[in-house]
Tab-separated table of C-alpha atoms in Angstrom:
chain	number	residue	atom	x	y	z
W	330	UNK	CA	-16.938	-119.695	-45.401
W	331	UNK	CA	-15.589	-118.695	-48.835
W	332	UNK	CA	-14.044	-115.135	-48.572
W	333	UNK	CA	-15.721	-114.117	-52.087
W	334	UNK	CA	-19.128	-115.161	-50.690
W	335	UNK	CA	-18.479	-112.837	-47.471
W	336	UNK	CA	-17.443	-109.929	-49.726
W	337	UNK	CA	-20.655	-110.337	-51.853
W	338	UNK	CA	-22.934	-110.820	-49.033
W	339	UNK	CA	-21.642	-107.685	-47.215
W	340	UNK	CA	-22.199	-105.759	-50.393
W	341	UNK	CA	-19.323	-103.289	-49.954
W	342	UNK	CA	-18.415	-103.517	-53.549
W	343	UNK	CA	-21.867	-103.050	-54.775
W	344	UNK	CA	-22.525	-100.118	-52.424
W	345	UNK	CA	-19.347	-98.412	-53.689
W	346	UNK	CA	-20.406	-98.904	-57.426
W	347	UNK	CA	-23.884	-97.591	-56.671
W	348	UNK	CA	-22.453	-94.602	-54.791
W	349	UNK	CA	-20.261	-93.832	-57.773
W	350	UNK	CA	-22.982	-94.162	-60.244
W	351	UNK	CA	-25.398	-91.925	-58.294
W	352	UNK	CA	-23.040	-88.916	-57.619
W	353	UNK	CA	-24.217	-87.084	-60.718
W	354	UNK	CA	-27.915	-87.648	-60.048
W	355	UNK	CA	-27.488	-86.503	-56.350
W	356	UNK	CA	-25.755	-83.321	-57.389
W	357	UNK	CA	-28.246	-82.595	-60.235
W	358	UNK	CA	-31.141	-83.155	-58.014
W	359	UNK	CA	-29.668	-82.163	-54.678
W	360	UNK	CA	-30.479	-85.353	-53.050
W	361	UNK	CA	-28.891	-87.602	-50.276
W	362	UNK	CA	-28.068	-91.227	-51.006
W	363	UNK	CA	-30.982	-92.386	-48.904
W	364	UNK	CA	-33.366	-90.195	-50.621
W	365	UNK	CA	-32.439	-91.703	-53.978
W	366	UNK	CA	-32.487	-95.247	-52.655
W	367	UNK	CA	-36.095	-94.609	-51.291
W	368	UNK	CA	-37.293	-93.081	-54.388
W	369	UNK	CA	-35.949	-96.129	-56.346
W	370	UNK	CA	-37.398	-98.635	-54.050
W	371	UNK	CA	-40.911	-96.929	-53.998
W	372	UNK	CA	-40.864	-96.892	-57.802
W	373	UNK	CA	-40.522	-100.659	-57.901
W	374	UNK	CA	-42.279	-101.989	-54.738
W	375	UNK	CA	-46.013	-101.704	-55.704
W	376	UNK	CA	-48.235	-101.616	-52.629
W	377	UNK	CA	-45.409	-102.376	-50.012
W	378	UNK	CA	-44.950	-98.517	-49.800
W	379	UNK	CA	-44.789	-97.628	-46.025
W	380	UNK	CA	-41.985	-96.604	-43.961
W	381	UNK	CA	-41.848	-100.148	-42.416
W	382	UNK	CA	-41.786	-101.671	-45.893
W	383	UNK	CA	-38.882	-99.449	-46.576
W	384	UNK	CA	-37.172	-100.363	-43.399
W	385	UNK	CA	-37.495	-104.160	-44.104
W	386	UNK	CA	-36.387	-104.033	-47.650
W	387	UNK	CA	-33.652	-101.539	-47.512
W	388	UNK	CA	-32.497	-102.240	-43.920
W	389	UNK	CA	-32.110	-98.431	-43.262
W	390	UNK	CA	-32.207	-96.795	-39.996
W	391	UNK	CA	-35.866	-95.643	-39.178
W	392	UNK	CA	-34.629	-92.159	-38.454
W	393	UNK	CA	-32.949	-91.913	-41.784
W	394	UNK	CA	-36.144	-93.090	-43.532
W	395	UNK	CA	-38.207	-90.530	-41.745
W	396	UNK	CA	-35.984	-87.693	-42.503
W	397	UNK	CA	-35.600	-88.795	-46.175
W	398	UNK	CA	-39.379	-89.271	-46.477
W	399	UNK	CA	-40.305	-85.938	-44.948
W	400	UNK	CA	-37.682	-84.236	-47.146
W	401	UNK	CA	-38.956	-85.879	-50.243
W	402	UNK	CA	-42.582	-84.943	-49.325
W	403	UNK	CA	-41.664	-81.413	-48.619
W	404	UNK	CA	-40.031	-81.023	-51.994
W	405	UNK	CA	-42.906	-82.753	-53.747
W	406	UNK	CA	-41.138	-85.885	-54.920
W	407	UNK	CA	-43.399	-88.124	-52.855
W	408	UNK	CA	-47.202	-87.904	-51.874
W	409	UNK	CA	-48.132	-89.191	-48.345
W	410	UNK	CA	-51.437	-91.094	-48.326
W	411	UNK	CA	-53.009	-92.145	-45.037
W	412	UNK	CA	-53.882	-96.044	-45.018
W	413	UNK	CA	-57.745	-96.340	-45.422
W	414	UNK	CA	-58.001	-98.994	-42.808
W	415	UNK	CA	-55.389	-98.137	-40.301
W	416	UNK	CA	-54.365	-94.440	-39.610
W	417	UNK	CA	-51.062	-95.572	-38.073
W	418	UNK	CA	-49.849	-96.235	-41.587
W	419	UNK	CA	-48.876	-93.915	-44.356
W	420	UNK	CA	-48.361	-95.050	-47.919
W	421	UNK	CA	-45.882	-93.137	-50.120
W	422	UNK	CA	-46.363	-92.673	-53.727
W	423	UNK	CA	-44.021	-91.143	-56.337
W	424	UNK	CA	-45.442	-87.700	-57.580
W	425	UNK	CA	-45.744	-86.697	-61.046
W	426	UNK	CA	-42.911	-84.152	-60.270
W	427	UNK	CA	-40.563	-87.081	-59.485
W	428	UNK	CA	-41.317	-89.137	-62.707
W	429	UNK	CA	-38.423	-87.714	-64.762
W	430	UNK	CA	-35.931	-88.305	-61.894
W	431	UNK	CA	-37.234	-91.816	-61.507
W	432	UNK	CA	-36.981	-92.503	-65.086
W	433	UNK	CA	-33.386	-91.282	-65.174
W	434	UNK	CA	-32.473	-93.334	-62.205
W	435	UNK	CA	-34.125	-96.393	-63.509
W	436	UNK	CA	-32.159	-96.082	-66.808
W	437	UNK	CA	-28.836	-95.690	-64.910
W	438	UNK	CA	-29.584	-98.563	-62.553
W	439	UNK	CA	-30.533	-100.891	-65.622
W	440	UNK	CA	-27.407	-99.852	-67.489
W	441	UNK	CA	-25.274	-100.542	-64.220
W	442	UNK	CA	-27.021	-103.981	-63.845
W	443	UNK	CA	-26.188	-104.760	-67.509
W	444	UNK	CA	-22.454	-104.021	-66.792
W	445	UNK	CA	-22.528	-106.139	-63.806
W	446	UNK	CA	-24.124	-109.135	-65.426
W	447	UNK	CA	-22.033	-108.869	-68.579
W	448	UNK	CA	-21.159	-112.315	-69.644
W	449	UNK	CA	-23.738	-114.146	-67.297
W	450	UNK	CA	-26.046	-116.280	-69.227
W	451	UNK	CA	-29.844	-116.516	-68.667
W	452	UNK	CA	-29.462	-120.026	-67.183
W	453	UNK	CA	-26.701	-118.835	-64.778
W	454	UNK	CA	-29.009	-115.819	-63.738
W	455	UNK	CA	-31.809	-118.127	-63.141
W	456	UNK	CA	-29.654	-120.358	-60.682
W	457	UNK	CA	-28.140	-117.217	-59.157
W	458	UNK	CA	-31.706	-115.930	-58.384
W	459	UNK	CA	-32.621	-119.251	-56.809
W	460	UNK	CA	-29.704	-119.215	-54.578
W	461	UNK	CA	-30.142	-115.729	-53.630
W	462	UNK	CA	-33.792	-116.486	-52.662
W	463	UNK	CA	-32.710	-119.376	-50.442
W	464	UNK	CA	-29.972	-117.054	-48.795
W	465	UNK	CA	-32.592	-114.460	-48.165
W	466	UNK	CA	-35.058	-116.761	-46.584
W	467	UNK	CA	-32.348	-118.075	-44.316
W	468	UNK	CA	-31.156	-114.591	-43.355
W	469	UNK	CA	-34.840	-113.703	-42.597
W	470	UNK	CA	-35.298	-116.776	-40.412
W	471	UNK	CA	-32.215	-115.663	-38.402
W	472	UNK	CA	-33.243	-112.095	-37.842
């Protein structure tokens, strides 16, 4: 396989960039990387907002998810809501207290994405998304 494809699929460069871009927010709000990732995910995920959803989408360790979610709930960034049909599931929603942080994080992520996609046309982006979706489906079938 092409080395460049391996590098992109492993995500090391993106993770490093994301880490660098999040240092200021983590310090400002006294957050761990996992907590910020979970908050960002929950701000975008709609109704897919359980620990299982977080695990499947972010591929995070369940223990890290549990610790991060507990911390975010204790610090009033998240609200835990039991599922109406199945008590085994808890849904997590962003609290009003977390709205400023989420807004700031979203602006930073959008700015970073703009820098990453600089020079990429809409047509190229469309093809890229289609290819990524095929790769995602293939990976999901394998795991």
